[in-house]
Coordinates of C-alpha atoms and ligand atoms in Angstrom, one line a residue:
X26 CA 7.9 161.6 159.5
X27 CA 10.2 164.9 159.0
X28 CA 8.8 168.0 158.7
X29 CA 9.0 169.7 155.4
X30 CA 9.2 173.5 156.2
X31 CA 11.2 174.8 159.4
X32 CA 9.2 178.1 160.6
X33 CA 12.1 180.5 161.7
X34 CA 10.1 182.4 164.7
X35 CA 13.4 184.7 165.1
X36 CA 13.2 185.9 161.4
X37 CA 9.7 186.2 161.8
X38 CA 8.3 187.6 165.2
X39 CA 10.8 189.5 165.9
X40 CA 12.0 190.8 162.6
X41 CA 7.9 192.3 162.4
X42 CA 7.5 193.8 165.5
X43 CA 11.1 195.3 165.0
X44 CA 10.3 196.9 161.7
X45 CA 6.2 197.9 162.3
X46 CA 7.2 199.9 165.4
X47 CA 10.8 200.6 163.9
X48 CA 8.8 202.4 161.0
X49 CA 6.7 204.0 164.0
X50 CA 9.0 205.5 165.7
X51 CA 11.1 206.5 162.7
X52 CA 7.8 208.5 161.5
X53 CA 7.4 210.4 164.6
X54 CA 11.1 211.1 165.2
X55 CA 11.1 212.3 161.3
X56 CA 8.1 214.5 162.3
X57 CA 10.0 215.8 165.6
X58 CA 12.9 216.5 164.0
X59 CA 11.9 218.1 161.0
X60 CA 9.1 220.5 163.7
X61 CA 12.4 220.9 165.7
X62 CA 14.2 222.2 162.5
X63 CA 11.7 224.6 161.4
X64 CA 11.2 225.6 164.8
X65 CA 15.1 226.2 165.6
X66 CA 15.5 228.2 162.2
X67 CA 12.4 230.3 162.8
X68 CA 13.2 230.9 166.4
X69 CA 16.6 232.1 165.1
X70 CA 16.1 233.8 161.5
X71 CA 12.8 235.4 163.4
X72 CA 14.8 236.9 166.3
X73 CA 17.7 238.3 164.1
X74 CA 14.6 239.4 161.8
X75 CA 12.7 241.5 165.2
X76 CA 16.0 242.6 166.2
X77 CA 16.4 244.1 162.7
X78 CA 13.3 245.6 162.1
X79 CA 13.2 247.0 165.6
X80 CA 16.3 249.0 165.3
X81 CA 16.0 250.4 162.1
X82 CA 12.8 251.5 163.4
X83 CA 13.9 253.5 165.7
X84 CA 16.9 254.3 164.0
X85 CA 15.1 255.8 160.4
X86 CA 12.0 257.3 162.9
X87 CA 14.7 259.6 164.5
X88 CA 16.9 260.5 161.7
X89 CA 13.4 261.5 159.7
X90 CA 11.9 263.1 162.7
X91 CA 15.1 265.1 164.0
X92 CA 17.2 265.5 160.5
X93 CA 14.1 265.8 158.3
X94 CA 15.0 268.6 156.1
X95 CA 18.9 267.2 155.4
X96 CA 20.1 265.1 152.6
X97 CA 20.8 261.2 153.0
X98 CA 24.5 262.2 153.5
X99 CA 24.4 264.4 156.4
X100 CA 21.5 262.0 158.1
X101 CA 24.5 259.4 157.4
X102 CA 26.7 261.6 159.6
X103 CA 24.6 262.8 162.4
X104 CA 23.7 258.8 162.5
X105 CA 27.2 257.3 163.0
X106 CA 27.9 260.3 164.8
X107 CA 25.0 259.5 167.5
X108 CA 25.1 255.9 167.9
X109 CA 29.6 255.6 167.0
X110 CA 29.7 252.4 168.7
X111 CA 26.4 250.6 169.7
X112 CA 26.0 249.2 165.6
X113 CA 29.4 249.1 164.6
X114 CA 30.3 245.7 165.6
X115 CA 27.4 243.9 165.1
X116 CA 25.6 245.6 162.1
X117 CA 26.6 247.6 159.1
X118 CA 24.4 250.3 158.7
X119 CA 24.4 252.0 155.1
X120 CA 23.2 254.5 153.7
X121 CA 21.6 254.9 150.0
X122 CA 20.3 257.9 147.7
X123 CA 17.5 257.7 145.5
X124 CA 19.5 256.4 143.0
X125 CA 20.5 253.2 144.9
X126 CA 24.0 254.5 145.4
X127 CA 25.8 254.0 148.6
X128 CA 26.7 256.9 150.0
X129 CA 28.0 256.2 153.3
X130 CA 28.3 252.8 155.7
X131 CA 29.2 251.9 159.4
X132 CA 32.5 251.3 157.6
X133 CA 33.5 254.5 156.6
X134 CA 33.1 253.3 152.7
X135 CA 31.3 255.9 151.0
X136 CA 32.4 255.1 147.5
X137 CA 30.0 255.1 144.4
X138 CA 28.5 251.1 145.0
X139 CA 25.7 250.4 143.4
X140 CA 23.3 248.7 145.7
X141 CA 20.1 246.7 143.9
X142 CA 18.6 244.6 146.2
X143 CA 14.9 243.8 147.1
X144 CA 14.6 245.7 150.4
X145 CA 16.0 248.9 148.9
X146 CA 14.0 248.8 146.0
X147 CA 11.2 248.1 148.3
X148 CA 12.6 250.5 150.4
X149 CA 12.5 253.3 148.1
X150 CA 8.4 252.5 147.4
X151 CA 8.7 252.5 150.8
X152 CA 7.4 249.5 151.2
X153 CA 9.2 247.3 154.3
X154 CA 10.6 244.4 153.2
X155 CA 13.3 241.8 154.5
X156 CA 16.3 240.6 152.6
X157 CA 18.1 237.1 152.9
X158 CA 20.9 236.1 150.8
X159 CA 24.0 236.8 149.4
X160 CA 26.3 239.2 150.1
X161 CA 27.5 240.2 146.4
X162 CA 31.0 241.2 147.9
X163 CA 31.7 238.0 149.9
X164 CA 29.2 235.7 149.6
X165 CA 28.1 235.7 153.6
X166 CA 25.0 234.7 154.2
X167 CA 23.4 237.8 155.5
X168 CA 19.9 239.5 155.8
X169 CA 19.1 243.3 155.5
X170 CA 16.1 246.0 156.1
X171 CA 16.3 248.5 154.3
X172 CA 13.9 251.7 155.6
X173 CA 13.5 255.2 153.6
X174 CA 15.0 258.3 154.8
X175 CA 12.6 261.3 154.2
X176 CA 13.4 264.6 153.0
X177 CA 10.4 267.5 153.1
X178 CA 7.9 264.8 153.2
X179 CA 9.4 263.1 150.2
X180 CA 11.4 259.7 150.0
X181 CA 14.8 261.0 149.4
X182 CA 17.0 257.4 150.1
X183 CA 17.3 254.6 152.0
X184 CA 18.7 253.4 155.5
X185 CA 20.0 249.8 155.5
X186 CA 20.8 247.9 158.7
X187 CA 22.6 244.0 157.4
X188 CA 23.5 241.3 159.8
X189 CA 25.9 238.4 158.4
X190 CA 24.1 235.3 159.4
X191 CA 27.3 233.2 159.5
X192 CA 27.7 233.0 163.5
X193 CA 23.8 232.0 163.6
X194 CA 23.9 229.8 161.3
X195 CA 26.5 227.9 162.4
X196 CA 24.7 228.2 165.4
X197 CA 21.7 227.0 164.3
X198 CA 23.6 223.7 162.3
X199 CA 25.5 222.6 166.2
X200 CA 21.8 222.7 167.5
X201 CA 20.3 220.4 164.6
X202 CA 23.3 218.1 164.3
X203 CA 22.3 217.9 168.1
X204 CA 18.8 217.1 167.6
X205 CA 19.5 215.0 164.9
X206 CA 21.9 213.3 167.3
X207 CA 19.5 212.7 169.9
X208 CA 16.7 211.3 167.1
X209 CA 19.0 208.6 166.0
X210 CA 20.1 207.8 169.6
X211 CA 16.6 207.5 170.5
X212 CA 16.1 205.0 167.0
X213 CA 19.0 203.2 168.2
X214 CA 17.8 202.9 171.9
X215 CA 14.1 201.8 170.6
X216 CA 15.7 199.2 168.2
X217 CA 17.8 197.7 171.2
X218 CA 14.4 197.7 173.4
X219 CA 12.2 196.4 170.9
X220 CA 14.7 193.5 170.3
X221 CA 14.8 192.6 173.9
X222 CA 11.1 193.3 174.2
X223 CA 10.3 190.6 171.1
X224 CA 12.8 188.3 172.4
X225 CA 11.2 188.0 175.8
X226 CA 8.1 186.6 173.3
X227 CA 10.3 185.1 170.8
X228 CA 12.3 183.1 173.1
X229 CA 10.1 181.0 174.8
X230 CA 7.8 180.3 171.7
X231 CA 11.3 178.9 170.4
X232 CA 11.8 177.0 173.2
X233 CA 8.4 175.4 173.0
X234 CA 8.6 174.8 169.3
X235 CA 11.7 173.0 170.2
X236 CA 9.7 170.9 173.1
X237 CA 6.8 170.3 170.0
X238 CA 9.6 169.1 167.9
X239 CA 10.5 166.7 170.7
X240 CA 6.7 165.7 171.3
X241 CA 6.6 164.8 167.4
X242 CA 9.7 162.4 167.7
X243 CA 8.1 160.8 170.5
X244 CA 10.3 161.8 173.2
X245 CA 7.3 162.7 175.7
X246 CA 10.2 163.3 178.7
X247 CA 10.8 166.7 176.9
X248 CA 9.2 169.7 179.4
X249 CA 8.3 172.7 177.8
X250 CA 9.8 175.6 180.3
X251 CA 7.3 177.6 181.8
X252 CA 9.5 181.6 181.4
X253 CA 7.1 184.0 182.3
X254 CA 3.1 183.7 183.7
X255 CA 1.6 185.0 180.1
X256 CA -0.2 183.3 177.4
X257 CA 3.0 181.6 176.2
X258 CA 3.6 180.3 179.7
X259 CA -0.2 178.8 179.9
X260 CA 0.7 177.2 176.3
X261 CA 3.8 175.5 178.4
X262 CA 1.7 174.1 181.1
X263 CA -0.8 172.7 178.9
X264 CA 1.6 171.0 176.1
X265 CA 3.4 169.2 179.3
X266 CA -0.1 168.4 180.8
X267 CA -1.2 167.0 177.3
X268 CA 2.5 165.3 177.5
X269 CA 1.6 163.4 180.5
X270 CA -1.4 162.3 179.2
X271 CA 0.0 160.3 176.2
X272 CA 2.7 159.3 178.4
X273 CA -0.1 157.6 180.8
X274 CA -1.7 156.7 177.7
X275 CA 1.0 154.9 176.5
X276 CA 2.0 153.1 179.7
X277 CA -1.4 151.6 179.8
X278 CA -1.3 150.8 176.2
X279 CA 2.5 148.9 176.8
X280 CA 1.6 147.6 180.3
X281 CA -1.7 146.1 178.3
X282 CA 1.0 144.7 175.0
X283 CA 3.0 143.5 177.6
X284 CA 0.4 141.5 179.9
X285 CA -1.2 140.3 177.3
X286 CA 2.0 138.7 175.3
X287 CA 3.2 137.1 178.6
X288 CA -0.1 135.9 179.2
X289 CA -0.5 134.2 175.5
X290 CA 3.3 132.9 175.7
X291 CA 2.5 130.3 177.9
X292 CA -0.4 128.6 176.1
X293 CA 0.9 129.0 172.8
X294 CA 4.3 126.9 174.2
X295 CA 2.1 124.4 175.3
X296 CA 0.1 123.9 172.0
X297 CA 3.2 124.1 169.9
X298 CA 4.5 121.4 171.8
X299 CA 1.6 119.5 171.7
X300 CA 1.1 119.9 168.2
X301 CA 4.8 118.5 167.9
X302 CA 4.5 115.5 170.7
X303 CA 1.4 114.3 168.8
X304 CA 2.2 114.4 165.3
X305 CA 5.3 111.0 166.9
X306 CA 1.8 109.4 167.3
X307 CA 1.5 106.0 165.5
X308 CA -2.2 106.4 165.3
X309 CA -1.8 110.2 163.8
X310 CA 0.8 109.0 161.3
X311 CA -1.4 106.8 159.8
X312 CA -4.4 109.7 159.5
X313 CA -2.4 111.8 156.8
X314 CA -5.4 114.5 157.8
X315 CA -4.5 114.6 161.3
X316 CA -1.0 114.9 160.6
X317 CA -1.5 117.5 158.2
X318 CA -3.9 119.4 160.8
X319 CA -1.3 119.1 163.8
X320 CA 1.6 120.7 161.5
X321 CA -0.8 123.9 160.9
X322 CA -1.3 124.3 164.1
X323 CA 2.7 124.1 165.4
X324 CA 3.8 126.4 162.4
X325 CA 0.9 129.0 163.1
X326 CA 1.6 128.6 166.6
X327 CA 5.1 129.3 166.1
X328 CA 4.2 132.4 163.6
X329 CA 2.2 133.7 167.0
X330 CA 5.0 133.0 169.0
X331 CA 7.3 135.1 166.7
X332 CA 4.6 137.5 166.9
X333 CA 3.8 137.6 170.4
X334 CA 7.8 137.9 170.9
X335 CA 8.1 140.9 168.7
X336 CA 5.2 142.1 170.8
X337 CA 6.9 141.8 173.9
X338 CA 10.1 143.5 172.5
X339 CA 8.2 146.2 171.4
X340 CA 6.7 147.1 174.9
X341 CA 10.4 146.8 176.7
X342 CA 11.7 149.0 174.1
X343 CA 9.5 151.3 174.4
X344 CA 9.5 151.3 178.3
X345 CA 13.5 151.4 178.1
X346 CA 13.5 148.3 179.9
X347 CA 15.8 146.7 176.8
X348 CA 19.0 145.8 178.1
X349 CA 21.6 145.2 175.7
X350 CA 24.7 141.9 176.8
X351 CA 27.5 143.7 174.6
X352 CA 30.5 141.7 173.8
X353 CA 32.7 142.0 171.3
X354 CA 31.9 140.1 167.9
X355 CA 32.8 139.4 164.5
X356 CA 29.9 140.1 162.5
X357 CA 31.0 138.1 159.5
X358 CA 30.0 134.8 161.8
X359 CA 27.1 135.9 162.9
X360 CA 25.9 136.9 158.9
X361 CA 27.3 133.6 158.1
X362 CA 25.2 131.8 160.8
X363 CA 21.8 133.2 159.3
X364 CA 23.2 132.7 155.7
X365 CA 23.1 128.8 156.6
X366 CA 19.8 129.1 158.9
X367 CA 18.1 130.6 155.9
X368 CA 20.0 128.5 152.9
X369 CA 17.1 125.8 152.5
X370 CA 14.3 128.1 153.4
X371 CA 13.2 128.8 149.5
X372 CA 14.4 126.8 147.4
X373 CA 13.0 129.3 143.9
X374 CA 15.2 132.2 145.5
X375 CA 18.8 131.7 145.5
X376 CA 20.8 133.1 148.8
X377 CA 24.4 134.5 148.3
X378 CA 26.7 135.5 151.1
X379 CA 29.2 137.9 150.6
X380 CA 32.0 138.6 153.3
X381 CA 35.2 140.9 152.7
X382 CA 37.9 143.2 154.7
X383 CA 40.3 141.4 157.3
X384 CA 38.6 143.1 160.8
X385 CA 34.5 142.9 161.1
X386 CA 34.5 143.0 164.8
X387 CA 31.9 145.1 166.3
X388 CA 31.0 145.5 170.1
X389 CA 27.3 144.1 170.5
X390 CA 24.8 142.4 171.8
X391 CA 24.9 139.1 169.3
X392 CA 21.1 137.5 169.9
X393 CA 19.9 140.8 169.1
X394 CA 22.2 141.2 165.9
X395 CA 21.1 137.9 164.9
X396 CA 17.1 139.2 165.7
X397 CA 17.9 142.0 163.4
X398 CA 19.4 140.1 160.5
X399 CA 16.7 137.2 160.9
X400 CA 14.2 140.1 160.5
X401 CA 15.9 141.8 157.3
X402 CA 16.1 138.3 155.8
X403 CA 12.9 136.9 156.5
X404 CA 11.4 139.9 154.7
X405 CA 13.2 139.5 151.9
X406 CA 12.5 136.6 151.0
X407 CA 8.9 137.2 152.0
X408 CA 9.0 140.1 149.1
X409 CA 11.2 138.8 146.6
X410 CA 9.0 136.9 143.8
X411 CA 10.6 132.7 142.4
X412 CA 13.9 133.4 140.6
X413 CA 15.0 136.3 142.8
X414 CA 18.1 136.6 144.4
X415 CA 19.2 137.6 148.0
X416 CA 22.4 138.6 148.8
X417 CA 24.3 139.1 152.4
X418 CA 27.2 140.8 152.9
X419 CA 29.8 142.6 155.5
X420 CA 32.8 144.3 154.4
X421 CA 34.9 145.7 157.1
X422 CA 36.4 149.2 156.9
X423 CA 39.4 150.4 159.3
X424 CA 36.7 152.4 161.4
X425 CA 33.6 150.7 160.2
X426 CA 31.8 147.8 159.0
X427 CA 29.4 148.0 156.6
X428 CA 26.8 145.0 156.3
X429 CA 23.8 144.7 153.9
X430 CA 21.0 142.6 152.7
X431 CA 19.7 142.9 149.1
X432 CA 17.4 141.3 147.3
X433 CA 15.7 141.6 144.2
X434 CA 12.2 141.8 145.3
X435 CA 9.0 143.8 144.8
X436 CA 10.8 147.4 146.6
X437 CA 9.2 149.7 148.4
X438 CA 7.9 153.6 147.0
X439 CA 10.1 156.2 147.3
X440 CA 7.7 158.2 149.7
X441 CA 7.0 154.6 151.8
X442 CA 10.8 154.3 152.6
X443 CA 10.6 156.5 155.5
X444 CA 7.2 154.6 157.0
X445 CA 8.1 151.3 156.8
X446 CA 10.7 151.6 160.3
X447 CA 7.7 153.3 162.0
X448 CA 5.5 151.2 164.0
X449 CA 2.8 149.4 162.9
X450 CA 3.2 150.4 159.5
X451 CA 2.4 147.5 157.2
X452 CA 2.4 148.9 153.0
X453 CA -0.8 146.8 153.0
X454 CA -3.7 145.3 154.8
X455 CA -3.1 141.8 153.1
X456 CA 1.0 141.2 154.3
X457 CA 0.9 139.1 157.5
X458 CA 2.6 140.2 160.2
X459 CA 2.0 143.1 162.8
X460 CA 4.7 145.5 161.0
X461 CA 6.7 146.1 164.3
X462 CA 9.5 143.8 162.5
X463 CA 11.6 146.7 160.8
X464 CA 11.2 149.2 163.7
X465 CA 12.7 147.2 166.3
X466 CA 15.2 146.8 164.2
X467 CA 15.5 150.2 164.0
X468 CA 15.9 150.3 167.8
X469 CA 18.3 147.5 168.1
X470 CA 20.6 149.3 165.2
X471 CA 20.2 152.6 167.5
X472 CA 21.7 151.0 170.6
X473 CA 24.3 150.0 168.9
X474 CA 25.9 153.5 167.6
X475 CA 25.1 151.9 163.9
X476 CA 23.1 153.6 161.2
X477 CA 20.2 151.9 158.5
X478 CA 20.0 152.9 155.4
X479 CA 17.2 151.6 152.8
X480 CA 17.7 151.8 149.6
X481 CA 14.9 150.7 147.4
X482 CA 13.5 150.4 143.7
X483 CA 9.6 149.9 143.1
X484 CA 9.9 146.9 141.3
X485 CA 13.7 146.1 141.2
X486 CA 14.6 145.6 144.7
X487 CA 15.9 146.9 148.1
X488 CA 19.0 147.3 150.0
X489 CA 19.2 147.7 154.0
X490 CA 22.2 149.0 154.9
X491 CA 23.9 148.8 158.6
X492 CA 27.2 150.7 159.6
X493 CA 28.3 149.5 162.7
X494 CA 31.3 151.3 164.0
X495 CA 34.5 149.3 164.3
X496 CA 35.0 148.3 167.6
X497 CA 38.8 148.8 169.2
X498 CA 40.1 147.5 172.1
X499 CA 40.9 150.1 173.1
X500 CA 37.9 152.1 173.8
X501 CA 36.1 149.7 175.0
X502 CA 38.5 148.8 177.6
X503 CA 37.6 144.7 176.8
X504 CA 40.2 142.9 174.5
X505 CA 38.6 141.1 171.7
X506 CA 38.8 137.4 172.7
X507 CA 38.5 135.2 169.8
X508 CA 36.4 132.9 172.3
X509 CA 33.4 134.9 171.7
X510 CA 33.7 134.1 168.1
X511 CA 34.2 130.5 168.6
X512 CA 31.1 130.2 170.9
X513 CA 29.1 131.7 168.0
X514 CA 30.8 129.1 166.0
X515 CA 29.7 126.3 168.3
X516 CA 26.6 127.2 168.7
X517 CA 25.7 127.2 164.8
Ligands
LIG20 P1 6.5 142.9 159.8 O1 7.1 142.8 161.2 O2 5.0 142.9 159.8 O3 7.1 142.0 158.8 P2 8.2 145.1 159.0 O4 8.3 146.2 159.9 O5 9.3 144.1 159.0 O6 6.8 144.4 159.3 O7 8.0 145.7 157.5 C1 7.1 146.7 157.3 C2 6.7 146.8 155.9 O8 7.9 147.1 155.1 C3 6.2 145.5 155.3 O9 4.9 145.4 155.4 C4 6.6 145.6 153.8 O10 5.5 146.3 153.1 C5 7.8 146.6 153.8 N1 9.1 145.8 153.6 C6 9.9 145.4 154.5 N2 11.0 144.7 154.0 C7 10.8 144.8 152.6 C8 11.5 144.3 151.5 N3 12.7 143.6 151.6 N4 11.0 144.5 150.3 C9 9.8 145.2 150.1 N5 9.1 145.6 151.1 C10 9.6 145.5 152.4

């Protein structure tokens, strides 16, 4: 009855609420940071920029208002004269004739530089404008304004105030490495919540899955954990109340199988043996009819005996009341017990036996070994057509012993294999018998530690299989006393 596909709620869930908010949150941080970028260089490039513009304000205002009749060069003077120390350190001041030629700076430099840049062009139109770039000489970052100096109402040069941006820049970089810090912290952070968040939903959906899984098998004593009071822990409450209610289900159903087999086992004794007593009659052996009659009725009676039997086993297995007399056995004798129960049962089909390996000695319960071998047998020759063959076998193995029945019968589908151990399941309407046969012996295989395998051929055949582990002394704590196996000898 397996399921086909396994539904991963971990990869699923979880990995989508991780990655839709994930991609949220990675959005709006994006945004944040790249606002908080724009803002931090602004902010910075804007106040260097106000500082600029400000002072060379003030500082061309007064040289044209006070010196406004000099040339550039002694408007250079008078300036560094005036003001010696509040530029010198943080600016360099220059100063430029009309033919873009420096002709004095905050350095002391007065050689015969060319100086071509925007804001002294723009400077000289006078027009204000700001410049941010290069320094030719060094290549510092920096940014200038460049203002003209007027001489007798004309534009006679230019007044440049520069700034090196390295110091603010690097500044400015510590501050977004920050940020940019604190946004992948905050990622990180979210990721590790989110997880935990999903898991808290993940979790006990798992769980419950698991408890389904359980419910599917048929283990009903499975309780789905109730984590939390949400929708999930509802879903808990009412997959355990549905639980109980196949469980009470059930119990009626077996207490019902079980009344009812106990109460048929009694008359159907008593009309088997009737039909038995009565067919020693002298009267009846003379009525071939009657005779005939009375042997229906004790071979049907004893087909619903088997039948109400299998009934009853069914209801104690599946009530756990099955209790299993373990003892160790040698499984050759009890294969080669059924071999000769079954040897004159169809004459068209022949029955081989096949027994190998020196130790076969398992630890179980030997009535219901024999049940489950009667079982396997009886069907095979049930599905295996005149002139087939059935073969037993056991071939013991220093840790297990591997038995098997074969025949060469009708086989089962490759898709039926799996059914036919359920219960109830018959391949068809038309074959008699309640189809509880192969499932008990299922069960019985189960409580013994051993494993069935069918293998099966439309057509050709089918093999069951049974491992039984080997038994050791050992660890069982019983010694193997050859007595068992002599009983089971006796009693063939
Ligand atoms: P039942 O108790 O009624 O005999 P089983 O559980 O023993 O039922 O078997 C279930 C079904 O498995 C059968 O109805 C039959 O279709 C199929 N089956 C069992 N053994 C064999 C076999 N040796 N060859 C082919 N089909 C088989």
């Amino acid at each position: 009855m397996g399921r086909k596909s396994k539904l991963n709620i971990n990869t699923g869930i979880q990995s989508r609420i991780i990655s839709n908010f994930g991609i949220v949150i990675l959005l709006l941080v994006t945004i944040i940071e790249i606002t908080l970028i724009i803002g931090i260089t602004n902010y910075y490039y804007g106040g260097v920029e106000q500082i600029l513009r400000d002072r060379i304000t003030v500082s061309s205002d007064f040289l044209n208002s006070y010196s406004n009749y000099s040339s550039v060069d002694t408007k250079a003077r008078l300036f560094f004269e005036t003001s010696s120390n509040t530029y010198n350190n943080s600016f360099l001041v220059q100063f430029i004739d009309l033919n873009k030629n420096l002709v004095l700076d905050s350095n002391g430099f007065s050689e015969n530089v060319e100086i071509n840049t925007v804001d002294v062009n723009a400077a000289l139109e006078n027009k204000p404008m700001i410049y941010r770039g290069k320094n030719s000489a060094n290549q510092e970052n920096i940014m200038a304004v460049s203002r003209p100096l007027i001489r007798y109402g004309n534009i006679d040069g230019a007044i440049r105030f520069i700034v090196s941006l390295e110091k603010i820049e690097k500044e400015m970089q510590k501050l977004i490495s920050f940020s940019i810090i604190i946004g992948l912290i905050f990622i990180g952070i979210f990721i590790l919540i989110s997880a935990f968040v999903s898991n808290t939903i993940v979790k006990p959906i798992k769980k419950l899955n698991e408890v389904a899984e359980e419910f599917a098998k048929g283990n009903f004593k499975a309780k789905a954990e109730k984590i939390y009071n949400d929708e999930v822990g509802v879903l808990a409450d009412t997959m355990n109340f549905m639980a109980d209610e196949i469980k009470n289900t059930d119990k009626i159903k077996n207490d019902f199988i079980s009344s009812i087999s106990h109460e048929l086992r009694t008359p159907l004794t008593s009309i088997k043996g009737w039909s038995e007593t009565l067919q020693y009659y002298e009267q009846v052996k003379k009525d071939s009819d009657i005779a005939l009659g009375l042997s229906i009725i004790s071979t049907e009676s004893e087909r619903l005996q088997n039948m109400v039997e299998e009934l009853l086993d069914f209801s104690r297995f599946q009530s756990n009341r099955m209790k299993m007399k373990k003892k160790p056995i040698d499984v050759k004798k009890v294969i080669t017990q059924i071999y000769k129960q079954f040897s004159n049962k169809r004459s068209s089909i022949s029955l081989m036996c096949n027994l190998t390996g020196e130790d076969t000695c398992i630890y179980a319960d030997s009535d219901r070994l024999k049940q489950v071998y009667i079982n396997l047998v009886s069907n095979a020759i049930k599905f295996t057509p005149d002139g087939g063959s059935i073969e037993l076998s056991a071939v013991g193995y220093e840790d297990k012993i591997v038995t098997s029945v074969k025949d060469t019968g009708i086989g089962i589908k490759q898709d039926e294999i799996p059914k036919i151990t359920q219960k109830f399941y018959k391949l068809s309407s038309s074959i008699q018998g309640n189809g509880l046969g192969l499932s008990i012996v299922d069960e019985i295989v189960r409580l013994h530690d051993a494993k069935m395998e069918i293998v099966s051929e439309e057509g050709k055949g089918s093999e069951f299989i049974i491992t039984f582990p080997a038994y050791k002394e050992d660890t069982k704590g019983e010694e193997l006393i050859d007595k068992n196996i002599n009983l089971d000898e006796k009693n063939d």
